[in-house]
PDB file of C-alpha atoms and ligand atoms in Angstrom:
ATOM      1  CA  MET A   1     -36.863  31.607  18.484  1.00 38.00           C
ATOM      2  CA  THR A   2     -35.817  29.514  15.655  1.00 50.00           C
ATOM      3  CA  ALA A   3     -31.894  29.484  15.417  1.00 50.00           C
ATOM      4  CA  ARG A   4     -30.958  29.198  11.925  1.00 69.00           C
ATOM      5  CA  TRP A   5     -27.445  30.601  12.116  1.00 74.00           C
ATOM      6  CA  TYR A   6     -24.231  30.395  13.984  1.00 81.00           C
ATOM      7  CA  VAL A   7     -21.007  31.860  15.063  1.00 84.00           C
ATOM      8  CA  LEU A   8     -18.163  31.020  15.597  1.00 88.00           C
ATOM      9  CA  CYS A   9     -16.375  32.648  17.789  1.00 89.00           C
ATOM     10  CA  VAL A  10     -12.360  32.158  18.237  1.00 90.00           C
ATOM     11  CA  ARG A  11     -10.055  34.690  19.870  1.00 90.00           C
ATOM     12  CA  VAL A  12      -6.865  35.507  18.119  1.00 90.00           C
ATOM     13  CA  PRO A  13      -3.362  37.603  18.451  1.00 91.00           C
ATOM     14  CA  ASP A  14      -4.164  41.042  16.792  1.00 87.00           C
ATOM     15  CA  ALA A  15      -1.308  40.618  14.607  1.00 89.00           C
ATOM     16  CA  LEU A  16      -2.821  37.325  13.020  1.00 89.00           C
ATOM     17  CA  ASP A  17      -6.125  38.587  13.243  1.00 85.00           C
ATOM     18  CA  ASP A  18      -6.391  39.640   9.261  1.00 81.00           C
ATOM     19  CA  GLU A  19      -4.614  36.106   8.342  1.00 85.00           C
ATOM     20  CA  ILE A  20      -7.154  33.962  10.647  1.00 88.00           C
ATOM     21  CA  ALA A  21     -10.110  36.166   9.448  1.00 84.00           C
ATOM     22  CA  ALA A  22      -9.591  35.745   5.733  1.00 81.00           C
ATOM     23  CA  VAL A  23      -8.924  31.817   5.741  1.00 84.00           C
ATOM     24  CA  LEU A  24     -11.780  31.119   8.359  1.00 85.00           C
ATOM     25  CA  GLY A  25     -14.146  33.431   6.764  1.00 78.00           C
ATOM     26  CA  SER A  26     -14.045  32.256   3.011  1.00 77.00           C
ATOM     27  CA  GLY A  27     -17.360  30.402   2.554  1.00 74.00           C
ATOM     28  CA  SER A  28     -18.736  31.442   5.409  1.00 77.00           C
ATOM     29  CA  LEU A  29     -21.699  34.756   5.359  1.00 72.00           C
ATOM     30  CA  GLY A  30     -18.960  37.005   6.889  1.00 71.00           C
ATOM     31  CA  VAL A  31     -16.664  37.870   9.854  1.00 74.00           C
ATOM     32  CA  GLU A  32     -17.027  40.158  12.192  1.00 77.00           C
ATOM     33  CA  VAL A  33     -14.018  41.627  14.111  1.00 76.00           C
ATOM     34  CA  ALA A  34     -14.096  43.255  17.571  1.00 77.00           C
ATOM     35  CA  ALA A  35     -11.439  43.573  19.880  1.00 78.00           C
ATOM     36  CA  PHE A  36     -11.423  41.423  22.774  1.00 82.00           C
ATOM     37  CA  ARG A  37      -8.580  42.303  25.401  1.00 86.00           C
ATOM     38  CA  PRO A  38      -5.822  44.099  24.624  1.00 86.00           C
ATOM     39  CA  GLY A  39      -3.457  42.143  22.213  1.00 87.00           C
ATOM     40  CA  MET A  40      -6.180  39.806  21.273  1.00 88.00           C
ATOM     41  CA  THR A  41      -9.029  40.088  19.072  1.00 86.00           C
ATOM     42  CA  GLU A  42     -12.300  37.971  19.002  1.00 87.00           C
ATOM     43  CA  LEU A  43     -13.197  36.731  15.229  1.00 87.00           C
ATOM     44  CA  ARG A  44     -16.851  36.154  15.030  1.00 84.00           C
ATOM     45  CA  VAL A  45     -17.295  33.726  11.934  1.00 84.00           C
ATOM     46  CA  TYR A  46     -21.251  33.719  10.562  1.00 80.00           C
ATOM     47  CA  LEU A  47     -22.583  30.465   9.426  1.00 81.00           C
ATOM     48  CA  GLY A  48     -25.547  30.416   7.487  1.00 75.00           C
ATOM     49  CA  PRO A  49     -28.265  26.936   7.880  1.00 75.00           C
ATOM     50  CA  GLU A  50     -26.557  24.976   5.303  1.00 76.00           C
ATOM     51  CA  GLN A  51     -23.385  24.720   6.611  1.00 81.00           C
ATOM     52  CA  ASP A  52     -22.157  21.815   9.285  1.00 85.00           C
ATOM     53  CA  ALA A  53     -20.874  23.653  12.456  1.00 81.00           C
ATOM     54  CA  GLY A  54     -19.195  20.780  13.505  1.00 84.00           C
ATOM     55  CA  VAL A  55     -17.067  21.095  10.295  1.00 88.00           C
ATOM     56  CA  TRP A  56     -16.219  25.005  10.986  1.00 89.00           C
ATOM     57  CA  ARG A  57     -15.266  24.142  14.341  1.00 87.00           C
ATOM     58  CA  GLU A  58     -12.853  21.306  13.197  1.00 89.00           C
ATOM     59  CA  ARG A  59     -11.724  23.977  10.381  1.00 89.00           C
ATOM     60  CA  ALA A  60     -10.791  26.440  13.217  1.00 89.00           C
ATOM     61  CA  VAL A  61      -8.898  24.082  15.389  1.00 89.00           C
ATOM     62  CA  GLN A  62      -6.829  23.235  12.200  1.00 90.00           C
ATOM     63  CA  VAL A  63      -6.133  26.764  11.562  1.00 89.00           C
ATOM     64  CA  LEU A  64      -5.289  27.582  15.434  1.00 89.00           C
ATOM     65  CA  SER A  65      -3.147  24.700  15.344  1.00 89.00           C
ATOM     66  CA  ALA A  66      -1.257  25.610  12.604  1.00 89.00           C
ATOM     67  CA  HIS A  67      -0.321  29.083  13.512  1.00 88.00           C
ATOM     68  CA  GLY A  68       1.142  27.235  16.574  1.00 88.00           C
ATOM     69  CA  LEU A  69      -1.693  28.840  18.525  1.00 86.00           C
ATOM     70  CA  PRO A  70      -3.063  26.959  21.973  1.00 82.00           C
ATOM     71  CA  VAL A  71      -6.098  25.753  21.104  1.00 76.00           C
ATOM     72  CA  ALA A  72      -8.051  24.955  23.984  1.00 74.00           C
ATOM     73  CA  ALA A  73      -7.443  28.358  25.718  1.00 67.00           C
ATOM     74  CA  LEU A  74      -8.853  30.399  22.910  1.00 67.00           C
ATOM     75  CA  ALA A  75     -11.863  28.583  22.737  1.00 67.00           C
ATOM     76  CA  PRO A  76     -13.561  27.910  19.546  1.00 75.00           C
ATOM     77  CA  ALA A  77     -17.341  28.036  20.432  1.00 81.00           C
ATOM     78  CA  ILE A  78     -20.048  27.882  17.924  1.00 82.00           C
ATOM     79  CA  ASP A  79     -23.597  29.567  19.282  1.00 80.00           C
ATOM     80  CA  PRO A  80     -26.802  29.835  17.596  1.00 78.00           C
ATOM     81  CA  VAL A  81     -27.724  32.888  16.258  1.00 73.00           C
ATOM     82  CA  ALA A  82     -31.486  33.914  17.489  1.00 64.00           C
ATOM     83  CA  ASP A  83     -32.688  36.010  13.962  1.00 59.00           C
ATOM     84  CA  GLY A  84     -33.941  38.715  15.847  1.00 49.00           C
ATOM     85  CA  ARG A  85     -30.434  39.534  17.740  1.00 56.00           C
ATOM     86  CA  TRP A  86     -29.434  39.169  14.036  1.00 57.00           C
ATOM     87  CA  VAL A  87     -31.626  41.639  12.622  1.00 48.00           C
ATOM     88  CA  GLU A  88     -31.178  44.335  15.275  1.00 52.00           C
ATOM     89  CA  ARG A  89     -27.276  43.951  15.364  1.00 58.00           C
ATOM     90  CA  TRP A  90     -27.416  44.587  11.716  1.00 54.00           C
ATOM     91  CA  GLN A  91     -29.530  47.250  11.719  1.00 52.00           C
ATOM     92  CA  ALA A  92     -27.351  48.902  14.234  1.00 55.00           C
ATOM     93  CA  SER A  93     -24.339  48.660  12.490  1.00 56.00           C
ATOM     94  CA  LEU A  94     -25.607  49.812   9.037  1.00 54.00           C
ATOM     95  CA  SER A  95     -23.974  53.375   8.345  1.00 65.00           C
ATOM     96  CA  PRO A  96     -23.916  54.568   4.596  1.00 75.00           C
ATOM     97  CA  ILE A  97     -21.483  52.511   2.907  1.00 79.00           C
ATOM     98  CA  PRO A  98     -20.074  54.052  -0.404  1.00 82.00           C
ATOM     99  CA  LEU A  99     -20.745  51.202  -3.326  1.00 88.00           C
ATOM    100  CA  GLY A 100     -18.902  52.051  -6.345  1.00 89.00           C
ATOM    101  CA  ARG A 101     -18.683  55.119  -7.679  1.00 90.00           C
ATOM    102  CA  HIS A 102     -22.212  56.181  -7.394  1.00 91.00           C
ATOM    103  CA  PHE A 103     -23.883  54.677  -5.170  1.00 89.00           C
ATOM    104  CA  VAL A 104     -24.633  54.683  -0.900  1.00 85.00           C
ATOM    105  CA  VAL A 105     -26.317  51.830   0.358  1.00 84.00           C
ATOM    106  CA  LEU A 106     -28.592  53.149   3.150  1.00 78.00           C
ATOM    107  CA  ALA A 107     -30.971  51.522   6.113  1.00 65.00           C
ATOM    108  CA  THR A 108     -34.517  52.387   5.069  1.00 60.00           C
ATOM    109  CA  GLY A 109     -35.850  55.603   6.723  1.00 54.00           C
ATOM    110  CA  ALA A 110     -32.160  56.973   6.715  1.00 58.00           C
ATOM    111  CA  ALA A 111     -31.524  60.681   5.253  1.00 60.00           C
ATOM    112  CA  SER A 112     -30.335  60.621   1.765  1.00 59.00           C
ATOM    113  CA  ASP A 113     -27.505  63.333   1.458  1.00 60.00           C
ATOM    114  CA  HIS A 114     -24.531  61.480   0.526  1.00 66.00           C
ATOM    115  CA  GLY A 115     -22.480  63.927  -1.865  1.00 71.00           C
ATOM    116  CA  GLY A 116     -24.036  62.832  -4.413  1.00 80.00           C
ATOM    117  CA  ARG A 117     -24.540  59.541  -4.558  1.00 87.00           C
ATOM    118  CA  GLU A 118     -27.563  57.526  -5.558  1.00 87.00           C
ATOM    119  CA  PRO A 119     -28.869  55.702  -2.471  1.00 86.00           C
ATOM    120  CA  ILE A 120     -30.272  52.014  -2.421  1.00 87.00           C
ATOM    121  CA  ARG A 121     -32.096  51.455   0.612  1.00 81.00           C
ATOM    122  CA  LEU A 122     -31.730  48.249   2.129  1.00 79.00           C
ATOM    123  CA  ILE A 123     -34.602  46.690   4.525  1.00 64.00           C
ATOM    124  CA  PRO A 124     -32.726  44.591   7.190  1.00 53.00           C
ATOM    125  CA  GLY A 125     -33.245  41.262   7.118  1.00 51.00           C
ATOM    126  CA  MET A 126     -31.213  37.879   6.862  1.00 52.00           C
ATOM    127  CA  ALA A 127     -29.253  38.065   3.556  1.00 55.00           C
ATOM    128  CA  PHE A 128     -25.662  38.851   3.187  1.00 64.00           C
ATOM    129  CA  GLY A 129     -24.983  41.627   1.079  1.00 66.00           C
ATOM    130  CA  THR A 130     -24.741  44.933   2.821  1.00 72.00           C
ATOM    131  CA  GLY A 131     -22.226  46.351   0.995  1.00 76.00           C
ATOM    132  CA  GLU A 132     -19.942  46.070   4.071  1.00 75.00           C
ATOM    133  CA  HIS A 133     -17.947  43.540   2.396  1.00 85.00           C
ATOM    134  CA  GLU A 134     -15.199  43.640   0.340  1.00 90.00           C
ATOM    135  CA  THR A 135     -16.004  41.124  -2.478  1.00 93.00           C
ATOM    136  CA  THR A 136     -19.612  42.996  -2.456  1.00 93.00           C
ATOM    137  CA  ARG A 137     -17.626  46.191  -3.340  1.00 93.00           C
ATOM    138  CA  LEU A 138     -14.876  45.111  -5.755  1.00 96.00           C
ATOM    139  CA  CYS A 139     -18.149  43.465  -7.641  1.00 97.00           C
ATOM    140  CA  ALA A 140     -20.098  46.668  -7.856  1.00 97.00           C
ATOM    141  CA  THR A 141     -17.199  49.188  -9.166  1.00 97.00           C
ATOM    142  CA  ALA A 142     -16.698  46.071 -11.747  1.00 98.00           C
ATOM    143  CA  VAL A 143     -20.818  46.299 -12.722  1.00 98.00           C
ATOM    144  CA  GLU A 144     -20.558  49.853 -13.079  1.00 97.00           C
ATOM    145  CA  GLN A 145     -17.440  49.301 -15.153  1.00 97.00           C
ATOM    146  CA  ARG A 146     -19.246  46.770 -17.392  1.00 98.00           C
ATOM    147  CA  VAL A 147     -23.378  47.185 -17.669  1.00 98.00           C
ATOM    148  CA  THR A 148     -23.960  48.744 -21.025  1.00 98.00           C
ATOM    149  CA  SER A 149     -27.539  50.546 -21.611  1.00 98.00           C
ATOM    150  CA  GLY A 150     -29.978  47.938 -22.108  1.00 98.00           C
ATOM    151  CA  SER A 151     -27.769  44.560 -21.539  1.00 98.00           C
ATOM    152  CA  HIS A 152     -29.255  41.873 -19.909  1.00 98.00           C
ATOM    153  CA  TRP A 153     -27.503  40.441 -17.044  1.00 98.00           C
ATOM    154  CA  LEU A 154     -27.532  37.401 -14.655  1.00 98.00           C
ATOM    155  CA  ASP A 155     -26.896  38.259 -10.509  1.00 98.00           C
ATOM    156  CA  LEU A 156     -25.992  34.744  -9.216  1.00 98.00           C
ATOM    157  CA  GLY A 157     -26.196  34.485  -5.330  1.00 96.00           C
ATOM    158  CA  THR A 158     -28.133  37.810  -4.863  1.00 96.00           C
ATOM    159  CA  GLY A 159     -28.031  38.174  -1.674  1.00 92.00           C
ATOM    160  CA  THR A 160     -30.066  41.184  -0.593  1.00 89.00           C
ATOM    161  CA  GLY A 161     -30.469  41.894  -4.172  1.00 94.00           C
ATOM    162  CA  LEU A 162     -28.173  44.808  -4.059  1.00 94.00           C
ATOM    163  CA  LEU A 163     -25.534  43.813  -7.407  1.00 97.00           C
ATOM    164  CA  ALA A 164     -28.958  43.528  -9.024  1.00 98.00           C
ATOM    165  CA  ILE A 165     -30.097  46.933  -8.291  1.00 97.00           C
ATOM    166  CA  VAL A 166     -26.466  48.379  -8.988  1.00 97.00           C
ATOM    167  CA  ALA A 167     -26.851  46.757 -12.573  1.00 98.00           C
ATOM    168  CA  ALA A 168     -30.515  48.173 -12.908  1.00 97.00           C
ATOM    169  CA  ARG A 169     -29.530  51.670 -11.988  1.00 96.00           C
ATOM    170  CA  CYS A 170     -26.498  51.455 -14.667  1.00 97.00           C
ATOM    171  CA  GLY A 171     -28.699  50.689 -17.347  1.00 97.00           C
ATOM    172  CA  ALA A 172     -29.210  47.199 -17.433  1.00 98.00           C
ATOM    173  CA  SER A 173     -32.742  46.379 -19.016  1.00 97.00           C
ATOM    174  CA  ARG A 174     -33.120  42.768 -18.013  1.00 98.00           C
ATOM    175  CA  VAL A 175     -31.417  41.573 -14.650  1.00 98.00           C
ATOM    176  CA  LEU A 176     -32.495  38.275 -13.423  1.00 98.00           C
ATOM    177  CA  ALA A 177     -30.835  37.575  -9.912  1.00 98.00           C
ATOM    178  CA  VAL A 178     -30.987  34.176  -7.996  1.00 98.00           C
ATOM    179  CA  ASP A 179     -30.006  32.989  -5.035  1.00 96.00           C
ATOM    180  CA  THR A 180     -30.402  29.109  -3.411  1.00 96.00           C
ATOM    181  CA  ASP A 181     -31.549  30.733  -0.139  1.00 91.00           C
ATOM    182  CA  PRO A 182     -35.247  31.403  -0.141  1.00 91.00           C
ATOM    183  CA  GLU A 183     -35.135  33.533   2.476  1.00 84.00           C
ATOM    184  CA  ALA A 184     -32.535  35.754   0.478  1.00 88.00           C
ATOM    185  CA  VAL A 185     -34.982  35.296  -2.337  1.00 93.00           C
ATOM    186  CA  ALA A 186     -37.448  37.134  -0.211  1.00 88.00           C
ATOM    187  CA  VAL A 187     -35.474  39.509   1.075  1.00 85.00           C
ATOM    188  CA  ALA A 188     -34.215  40.429  -1.803  1.00 91.00           C
ATOM    189  CA  SER A 189     -37.692  40.707  -3.535  1.00 93.00           C
ATOM    190  CA  GLU A 190     -38.499  43.736  -1.048  1.00 87.00           C
ATOM    191  CA  VAL A 191     -35.209  45.316  -1.701  1.00 89.00           C
ATOM    192  CA  LEU A 192     -35.328  45.004  -5.259  1.00 92.00           C
ATOM    193  CA  ALA A 193     -39.010  46.660  -5.217  1.00 90.00           C
ATOM    194  CA  ALA A 194     -37.626  49.002  -2.569  1.00 87.00           C
ATOM    195  CA  ASN A 195     -35.114  50.505  -5.429  1.00 91.00           C
ATOM    196  CA  VAL A 196     -35.914  49.596  -8.811  1.00 89.00           C
ATOM    197  CA  ALA A 197     -38.674  50.681 -10.762  1.00 82.00           C
ATOM    198  CA  GLY A 198     -40.563  48.723 -13.204  1.00 85.00           C
ATOM    199  CA  ASP A 199     -40.305  44.910 -13.803  1.00 90.00           C
ATOM    200  CA  ALA A 200     -36.219  44.994 -15.436  1.00 95.00           C
ATOM    201  CA  VAL A 201     -35.217  42.985 -12.293  1.00 97.00           C
ATOM    202  CA  GLU A 202     -36.779  39.391 -11.667  1.00 97.00           C
ATOM    203  CA  VAL A 203     -35.693  37.224  -8.402  1.00 97.00           C
ATOM    204  CA  ARG A 204     -36.114  33.619  -8.395  1.00 98.00           C
ATOM    205  CA  VAL A 205     -34.897  30.890  -6.031  1.00 98.00           C
ATOM    206  CA  GLY A 206     -32.136  28.148  -7.724  1.00 97.00           C
ATOM    207  CA  SER A 207     -28.696  29.081  -8.913  1.00 98.00           C
ATOM    208  CA  ILE A 208     -27.268  28.717 -12.493  1.00 97.00           C
ATOM    209  CA  ASP A 209     -29.780  26.697 -13.927  1.00 96.00           C
ATOM    210  CA  GLU A 210     -32.645  28.474 -12.918  1.00 97.00           C
ATOM    211  CA  ARG A 211     -31.720  30.948 -16.048  1.00 97.00           C
ATOM    212  CA  ARG A 212     -33.934  28.289 -17.994  1.00 96.00           C
ATOM    213  CA  GLY A 213     -31.909  28.224 -21.104  1.00 95.00           C
ATOM    214  CA  GLU A 214     -31.898  32.609 -21.327  1.00 98.00           C
ATOM    215  CA  THR A 215     -28.174  33.667 -22.361  1.00 98.00           C
ATOM    216  CA  PHE A 216     -26.975  37.201 -20.851  1.00 98.00           C
ATOM    217  CA  ASP A 217     -24.275  39.799 -21.799  1.00 98.00           C
ATOM    218  CA  GLY A 218     -23.128  39.549 -18.840  1.00 98.00           C
ATOM    219  CA  VAL A 219     -23.108  37.228 -15.068  1.00 98.00           C
ATOM    220  CA  VAL A 220     -21.978  38.813 -11.644  1.00 98.00           C
ATOM    221  CA  ALA A 221     -21.358  35.782  -9.224  1.00 98.00           C
ATOM    222  CA  ASN A 222     -20.288  36.547  -5.307  1.00 96.00           C
ATOM    223  CA  ILE A 223     -19.902  33.455  -4.106  1.00 96.00           C
ATOM    224  CA  GLN A 224     -17.309  31.042  -2.406  1.00 93.00           C
ATOM    225  CA  SER A 225     -14.279  29.658  -5.170  1.00 94.00           C
ATOM    226  CA  SER A 226     -16.016  26.217  -4.942  1.00 95.00           C
ATOM    227  CA  PHE A 227     -18.832  27.579  -7.202  1.00 97.00           C
ATOM    228  CA  PHE A 228     -17.053  28.681  -9.955  1.00 97.00           C
ATOM    229  CA  ILE A 229     -14.640  25.654 -10.310  1.00 96.00           C
ATOM    230  CA  ALA A 230     -17.863  23.450 -10.270  1.00 97.00           C
ATOM    231  CA  ASN A 231     -19.753  25.562 -12.552  1.00 98.00           C
ATOM    232  CA  ALA A 232     -17.214  27.339 -15.249  1.00 98.00           C
ATOM    233  CA  GLY A 233     -18.898  25.534 -18.138  1.00 97.00           C
ATOM    234  CA  GLY A 234     -22.467  26.057 -17.054  1.00 98.00           C
ATOM    235  CA  ILE A 235     -21.833  30.049 -16.366  1.00 98.00           C
ATOM    236  CA  ALA A 236     -20.071  30.234 -20.018  1.00 98.00           C
ATOM    237  CA  ALA A 237     -23.394  28.892 -21.634  1.00 97.00           C
ATOM    238  CA  ALA A 238     -24.977  31.284 -19.375  1.00 98.00           C
ATOM    239  CA  LEU A 239     -22.969  33.733 -21.444  1.00 98.00           C
ATOM    240  CA  VAL A 240     -23.293  35.597 -25.272  1.00 98.00           C
ATOM    241  CA  TYR A 241     -19.760  35.328 -26.779  1.00 97.00           C
ATOM    242  CA  GLY A 242     -17.531  37.978 -25.715  1.00 97.00           C
ATOM    243  CA  GLY A 243     -20.201  38.632 -22.749  1.00 98.00           C
ATOM    244  CA  VAL A 244     -18.172  39.388 -19.312  1.00 98.00           C
ATOM    245  CA  LEU A 245     -18.323  37.296 -15.870  1.00 98.00           C
ATOM    246  CA  ILE A 246     -17.442  39.413 -12.947  1.00 98.00           C
ATOM    247  CA  ALA A 247     -16.346  36.670 -10.498  1.00 98.00           C
ATOM    248  CA  SER A 248     -15.684  37.294  -7.035  1.00 97.00           C
ATOM    249  CA  GLY A 249     -16.313  35.617  -3.229  1.00 95.00           C
ATOM    250  CA  PHE A 250     -12.796  34.247  -3.219  1.00 95.00           C
ATOM    251  CA  LEU A 251      -9.109  35.281  -1.533  1.00 95.00           C
ATOM    252  CA  VAL A 252      -6.482  36.383  -3.762  1.00 96.00           C
ATOM    253  CA  ASP A 253      -4.124  33.327  -3.494  1.00 95.00           C
ATOM    254  CA  ASP A 254      -7.047  31.122  -4.870  1.00 96.00           C
ATOM    255  CA  VAL A 255      -6.839  33.390  -7.989  1.00 97.00           C
ATOM    256  CA  ASP A 256      -5.000  31.134 -10.095  1.00 97.00           C
ATOM    257  CA  GLU A 257      -7.002  27.661  -9.325  1.00 97.00           C
ATOM    258  CA  ILE A 258     -10.371  29.581 -10.087  1.00 97.00           C
ATOM    259  CA  ALA A 259      -8.643  31.339 -13.205  1.00 98.00           C
ATOM    260  CA  ALA A 260      -7.897  27.986 -14.560  1.00 97.00           C
ATOM    261  CA  ALA A 261     -10.950  26.876 -14.118  1.00 97.00           C
ATOM    262  CA  LEU A 262     -12.702  29.435 -16.082  1.00 98.00           C
ATOM    263  CA  SER A 263     -10.100  29.244 -18.746  1.00 98.00           C
ATOM    264  CA  ALA A 264     -10.435  25.448 -19.678  1.00 97.00           C
ATOM    265  CA  ALA A 265     -14.183  26.810 -20.122  1.00 97.00           C
ATOM    266  CA  SER A 266     -13.193  29.440 -22.733  1.00 97.00           C
ATOM    267  CA  PHE A 267     -12.505  32.650 -20.210  1.00 98.00           C
ATOM    268  CA  ARG A 268     -10.406  35.094 -20.950  1.00 97.00           C
ATOM    269  CA  VAL A 269      -8.961  37.033 -17.896  1.00 97.00           C
ATOM    270  CA  GLU A 270      -9.636  40.940 -18.405  1.00 97.00           C
ATOM    271  CA  ALA A 271      -8.988  42.446 -15.133  1.00 97.00           C
ATOM    272  CA  ARG A 272      -7.928  41.703 -11.712  1.00 97.00           C
ATOM    273  CA  ALA A 273      -8.607  43.724  -8.460  1.00 97.00           C
ATOM    274  CA  SER A 274      -8.178  42.799  -4.746  1.00 96.00           C
ATOM    275  CA  GLU A 275      -9.029  44.533  -1.443  1.00 93.00           C
ATOM    276  CA  GLY A 276      -7.455  42.997   1.328  1.00 91.00           C
ATOM    277  CA  PRO A 277      -7.045  39.328   1.307  1.00 93.00           C
ATOM    278  CA  TRP A 278     -10.204  39.393  -1.269  1.00 94.00           C
ATOM    279  CA  ALA A 279     -10.120  39.047  -5.151  1.00 97.00           C
ATOM    280  CA  CYS A 280     -12.459  39.881  -7.870  1.00 98.00           C
ATOM    281  CA  LEU A 281     -11.693  38.779 -11.517  1.00 98.00           C
ATOM    282  CA  GLN A 282     -13.448  40.330 -15.014  1.00 98.00           C
ATOM    283  CA  LEU A 283     -13.533  37.827 -17.323  1.00 98.00           C
ATOM    284  CA  LEU A 284     -14.684  37.458 -20.690  1.00 98.00           C
ATOM    285  CA  ARG A 285     -16.140  34.269 -22.658  1.00 98.00           C
ATOM    286  CA  GLY A 286     -14.381  32.948 -26.108  1.00 93.00           C
ATOM    287  CA  GLU A 287     -14.957  30.852 -28.415  1.00 82.00           C
ATOM    288  CA  ARG A 288     -15.748  26.994 -27.052  1.00 69.00           C
TER     289      ARG A 288
HETATM  290  N1  SAH B 301     -24.413  39.434  -4.042  1.00 91.14           N
HETATM  291  C1  SAH B 301     -24.472  39.500  -3.023  1.00 91.14           C
HETATM  292  C2  SAH B 301     -24.443  38.304  -1.861  1.00 91.14           C
HETATM  293  C3  SAH B 301     -23.016  37.453  -1.980  1.00 91.14           C
HETATM  294  S1  SAH B 301     -22.941  36.309  -0.718  1.00 91.14           S
HETATM  295  C4  SAH B 301     -23.173  40.320  -2.625  1.00 91.14           C
HETATM  296  O1  SAH B 301     -22.334  40.714  -3.449  1.00 91.14           O
HETATM  297  O2  SAH B 301     -23.377  41.321  -1.552  1.00 91.14           O
HETATM  298  C5  SAH B 301     -23.284  34.818  -1.482  1.00 91.14           C
HETATM  299  C6  SAH B 301     -24.657  34.333  -2.148  1.00 91.14           C
HETATM  300  O3  SAH B 301     -24.805  33.398  -2.786  1.00 91.14           O
HETATM  301  C7  SAH B 301     -25.854  33.994  -0.638  1.00 91.14           C
HETATM  302  O4  SAH B 301     -27.158  34.941  -0.247  1.00 91.14           O
HETATM  303  C8  SAH B 301     -26.133  32.213  -0.793  1.00 91.14           C
HETATM  304  O5  SAH B 301     -27.248  32.327  -0.444  1.00 91.14           O
HETATM  305  C9  SAH B 301     -25.669  32.741  -2.280  1.00 91.14           C
HETATM  306  N2  SAH B 301     -25.584  30.935  -3.042  1.00 91.14           N
HETATM  307  C10 SAH B 301     -24.232  30.194  -2.317  1.00 91.14           C
HETATM  308  N3  SAH B 301     -24.534  29.442  -3.147  1.00 91.14           N
HETATM  309  C11 SAH B 301     -25.394  29.452  -4.079  1.00 91.14           C
HETATM  310  C12 SAH B 301     -24.825  28.907  -5.611  1.00 91.14           C
HETATM  311  N4  SAH B 301     -24.726  27.385  -6.074  1.00 91.14           N
HETATM  312  N5  SAH B 301     -26.030  29.215  -6.657  1.00 91.14           N
HETATM  313  C13 SAH B 301     -26.787  30.337  -6.262  1.00 91.14           C
HETATM  314  N6  SAH B 301     -26.118  31.060  -4.814  1.00 91.14           N
HETATM  315  C14 SAH B 301     -25.922  30.676  -4.220  1.00 91.14           C
END
């Protein structure tokens, strides 16, 4: 089996697990936090095929050193994750996850009585976006607040397609979902077909340029902070005047830098939310 994903494992004292997980997890596909032995936690940072494992190992060494931790004893190690193992692990861990005010994410085939919440069914696959991650939940809540009936939305970095589904279910009449990872697009296409009737959602491989000149009432993007800094102008161009940007995927610590980059591209911050170390901004596009 070809390994396309990697996992970086580091063992850290319990007292530092949140802080180190936030720093090391930023820009990764997700961090799993597991008990290692009393007082020590193992952090498993999942990396995609496009990420340079050597750079991440070096980053782990630096983070541990910065906390005065004995790097050699904490054994930062990178291992390939075989696709099948990942899928199995994910399937096993996928218990119902409430999303926003109205939805619950369920594995395909799970019973669907969840206190009146509308089920979104996920087919286990390799893309990020099970609803477990704080940033996905923050974005889903904001999408619920912002989508108006008949509006057009762009989901940048759709992963499993979860946020595109929430937008469509909340009344968007057109959602374009894009992701640079063809594997994610394949998963999202399947998940969308299982969850959204009709052709309201279209999914394509690509990024912001894949909109091909189309403009939207709203954009949701749950991507690493560097994306917003590099693409602030492009995101503004994708929105109508007064359009909404829901931005997440970065840490509370990075909000000021991202808000400054987006302000320079005409955005005004309307609302801020956070869960643990993770932040989500709602911004409105102004005149350029
Ligand atoms: N929207 C989902 C997934 C977020 S993970 C959720 O909220 O749960 C981020 C996704 O963005 C990944 O699937 C990754 O492949 C994709 N991505 C990363 N950089 C991107 C870029 N520059 N343009 C488009 N998609 C990108």
